[in-house]
Coordinates of C-alpha atoms in Angstrom, one line a residue:
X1 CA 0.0 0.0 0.0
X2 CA 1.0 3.1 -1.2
X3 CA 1.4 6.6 1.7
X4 CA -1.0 8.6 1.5
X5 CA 0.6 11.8 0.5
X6 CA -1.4 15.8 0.3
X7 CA -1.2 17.8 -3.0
X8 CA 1.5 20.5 -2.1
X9 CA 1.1 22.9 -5.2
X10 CA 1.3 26.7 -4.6
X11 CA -2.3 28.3 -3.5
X12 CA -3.2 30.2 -6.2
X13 CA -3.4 34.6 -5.7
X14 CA -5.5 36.5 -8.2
X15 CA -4.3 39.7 -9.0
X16 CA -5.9 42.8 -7.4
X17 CA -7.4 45.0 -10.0
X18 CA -6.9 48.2 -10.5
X19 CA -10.1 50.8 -10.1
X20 CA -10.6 52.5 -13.6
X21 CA -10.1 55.9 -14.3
X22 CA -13.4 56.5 -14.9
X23 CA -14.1 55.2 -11.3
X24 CA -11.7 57.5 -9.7
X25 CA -13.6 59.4 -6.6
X26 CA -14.3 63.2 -7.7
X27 CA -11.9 65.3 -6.0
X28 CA -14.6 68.4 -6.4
X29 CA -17.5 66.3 -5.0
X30 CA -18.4 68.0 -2.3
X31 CA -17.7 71.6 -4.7
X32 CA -21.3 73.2 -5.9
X33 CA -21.3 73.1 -9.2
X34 CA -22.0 76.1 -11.5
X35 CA -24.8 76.4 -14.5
X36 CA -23.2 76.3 -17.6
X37 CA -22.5 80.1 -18.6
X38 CA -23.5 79.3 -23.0
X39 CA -26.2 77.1 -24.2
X40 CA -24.8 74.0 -26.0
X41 CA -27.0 74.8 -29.2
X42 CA -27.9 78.8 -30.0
X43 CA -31.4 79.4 -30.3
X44 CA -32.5 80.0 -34.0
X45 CA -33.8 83.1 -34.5
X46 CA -37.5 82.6 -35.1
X47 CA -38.7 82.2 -38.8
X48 CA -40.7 84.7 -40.5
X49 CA -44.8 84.2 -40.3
X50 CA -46.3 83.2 -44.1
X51 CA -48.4 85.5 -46.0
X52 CA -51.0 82.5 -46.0
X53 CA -51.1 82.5 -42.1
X54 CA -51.0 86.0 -41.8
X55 CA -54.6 86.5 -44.1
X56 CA -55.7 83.4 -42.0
X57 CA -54.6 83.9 -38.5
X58 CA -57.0 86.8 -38.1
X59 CA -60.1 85.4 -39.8
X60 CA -59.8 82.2 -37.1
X61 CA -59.4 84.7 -34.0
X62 CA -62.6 86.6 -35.1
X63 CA -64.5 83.3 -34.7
X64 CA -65.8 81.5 -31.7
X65 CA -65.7 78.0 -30.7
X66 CA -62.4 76.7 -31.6
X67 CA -60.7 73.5 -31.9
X68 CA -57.4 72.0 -31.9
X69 CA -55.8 68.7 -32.5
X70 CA -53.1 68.3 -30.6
X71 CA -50.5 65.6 -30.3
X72 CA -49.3 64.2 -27.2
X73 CA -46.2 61.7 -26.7
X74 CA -47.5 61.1 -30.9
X75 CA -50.8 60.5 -30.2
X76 CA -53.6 62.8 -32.0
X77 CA -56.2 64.8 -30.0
X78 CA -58.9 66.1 -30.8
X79 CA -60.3 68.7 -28.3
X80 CA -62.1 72.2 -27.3
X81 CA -61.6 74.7 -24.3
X82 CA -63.0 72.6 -21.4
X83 CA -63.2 69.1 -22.9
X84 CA -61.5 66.5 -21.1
X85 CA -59.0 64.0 -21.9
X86 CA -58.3 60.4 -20.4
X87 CA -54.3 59.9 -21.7
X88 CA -54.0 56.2 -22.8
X89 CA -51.0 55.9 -20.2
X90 CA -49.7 56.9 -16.8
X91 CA -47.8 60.5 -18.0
X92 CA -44.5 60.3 -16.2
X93 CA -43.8 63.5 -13.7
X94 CA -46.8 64.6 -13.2
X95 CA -49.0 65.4 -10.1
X96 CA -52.6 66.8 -10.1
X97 CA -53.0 70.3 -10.2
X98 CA -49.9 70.4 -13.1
X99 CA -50.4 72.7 -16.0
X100 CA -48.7 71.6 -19.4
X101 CA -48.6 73.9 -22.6
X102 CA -49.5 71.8 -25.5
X103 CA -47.1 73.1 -28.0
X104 CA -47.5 70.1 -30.6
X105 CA -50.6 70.6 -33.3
X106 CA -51.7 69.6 -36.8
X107 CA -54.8 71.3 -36.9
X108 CA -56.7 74.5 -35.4
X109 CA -59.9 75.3 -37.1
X110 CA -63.7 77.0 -35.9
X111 CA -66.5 76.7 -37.9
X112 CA -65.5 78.1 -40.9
X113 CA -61.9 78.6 -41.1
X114 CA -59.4 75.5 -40.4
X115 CA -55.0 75.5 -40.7
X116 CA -53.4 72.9 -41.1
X117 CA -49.4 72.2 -40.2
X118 CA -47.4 70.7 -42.6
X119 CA -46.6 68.7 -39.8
X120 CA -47.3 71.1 -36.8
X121 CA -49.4 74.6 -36.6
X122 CA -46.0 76.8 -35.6
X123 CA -46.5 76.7 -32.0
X124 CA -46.6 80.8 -31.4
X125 CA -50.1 81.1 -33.4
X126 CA -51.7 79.4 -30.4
X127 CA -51.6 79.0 -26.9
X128 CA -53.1 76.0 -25.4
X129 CA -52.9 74.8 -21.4
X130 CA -53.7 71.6 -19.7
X131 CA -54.3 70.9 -16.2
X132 CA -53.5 67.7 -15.1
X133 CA -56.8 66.5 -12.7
X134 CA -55.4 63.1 -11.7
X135 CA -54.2 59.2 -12.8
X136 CA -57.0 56.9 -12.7
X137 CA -56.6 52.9 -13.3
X138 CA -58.8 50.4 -14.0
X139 CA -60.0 46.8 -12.2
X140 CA -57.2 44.2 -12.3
X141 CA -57.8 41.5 -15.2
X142 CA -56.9 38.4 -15.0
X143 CA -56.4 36.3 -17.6
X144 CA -55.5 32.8 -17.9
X145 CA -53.2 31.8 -20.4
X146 CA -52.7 28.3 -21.3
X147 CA -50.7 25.8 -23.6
X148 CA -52.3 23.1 -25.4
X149 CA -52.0 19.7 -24.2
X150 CA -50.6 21.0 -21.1
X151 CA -52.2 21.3 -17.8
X152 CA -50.1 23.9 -16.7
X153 CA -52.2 26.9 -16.6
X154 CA -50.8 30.5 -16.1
X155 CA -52.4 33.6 -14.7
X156 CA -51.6 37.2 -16.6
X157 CA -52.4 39.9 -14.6
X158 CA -52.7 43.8 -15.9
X159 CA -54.1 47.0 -14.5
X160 CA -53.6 49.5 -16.8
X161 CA -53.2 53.7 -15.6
X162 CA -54.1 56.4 -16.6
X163 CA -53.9 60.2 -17.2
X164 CA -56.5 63.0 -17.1
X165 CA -56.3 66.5 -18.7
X166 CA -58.6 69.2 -19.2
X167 CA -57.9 71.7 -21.6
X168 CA -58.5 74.9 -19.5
X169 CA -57.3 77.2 -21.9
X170 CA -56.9 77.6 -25.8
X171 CA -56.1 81.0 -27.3
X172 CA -55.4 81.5 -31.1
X173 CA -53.0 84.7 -31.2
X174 CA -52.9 88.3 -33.7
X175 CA -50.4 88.6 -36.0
X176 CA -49.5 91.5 -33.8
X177 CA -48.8 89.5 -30.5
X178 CA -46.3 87.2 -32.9
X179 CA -44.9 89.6 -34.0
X180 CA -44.5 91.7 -30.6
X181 CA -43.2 88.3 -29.2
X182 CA -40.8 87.2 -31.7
X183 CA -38.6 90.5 -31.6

């Protein structure tokens, strides 16, 4: 019989690595840091107003009852001062009493006149605010999924949220107040 003997090989030490320089600590951590002093992209200076929107602009104003479709996160709205609208999702940084601008529009018309943007409306001929009245969700559903030829059954569950707005203000500009703005 043979001794019994240990395996006396060398343990084996794994190098220590390095922390990347990316990962260094911040020596100015605990410095405030100040805004940046230029904007990283200059702000175009606002395009002149077409002579088609100029002849138009007023004849909308004149009118009452006006409508506007506006877009929100891509989605088309359809909606007049007052109406209210039940967002399709849960609109991320919001709380209730929050007013938004709607800037994004393809269409503002009354009953006789209607512009249409060649994508968007340019967003000084109108000014229309949001407020933000709450989330809302719906019951929990349930439904059981299943495999065929399998007992194995599975239960999906979804309860979808969601966002209300009323449109508490929608004001279609003069030339004049463009103007007066833009300059």
């Amino acid at each position: 019989m043979l001794p019994r003997s240990f395996n006396t090989t060398a343990p084996i030490v794994e190098p220590v690595a390095q922390p990347h320089v990316n990962n260094a600590p911040n020596p100015t951590e605990d410095q405030v840091r100040p805004l940046a002093f230029k904007k990283s992209h200059p702000a175009e200076p606002p395009k002149p107003i077409d002579d088609s929107v100029k002849t138009l602009l007023p004849l909308l104003a004149a009118q009452p009852g006006h409508y506007i479709t506006v877009h929100i996160h891509g989605f088309p709205y359809l909606v007049q001062e007052g109406d209210q609208i039940r967002l399709p999702f849960k609109m991320p940084g919001v709380v209730p009493g929050d007013v938004l601008r709607l800037n994004r529009a393809s269409v503002i018309g009354s009953r006789d006149y209607t512009m249409k943007g060649a994508p968007h409306v340019d967003e000084r001929a109108f000014e229309c605010r949001a407020t933000v009245l709450g989330t809302e969700s719906e019951p929990l559903r349930i439904k059981v999924k299943t495999k065929r030829r399998q007992r194995r059954k599975r239960q999906a569950k979804s309860k979808h949220r969601y966002t209300i707005l009323r449109i508490s203000e929608l004001n279609i500009k003069n030339v004049e107040e463009i103007e007066e703005a833009s300059s």
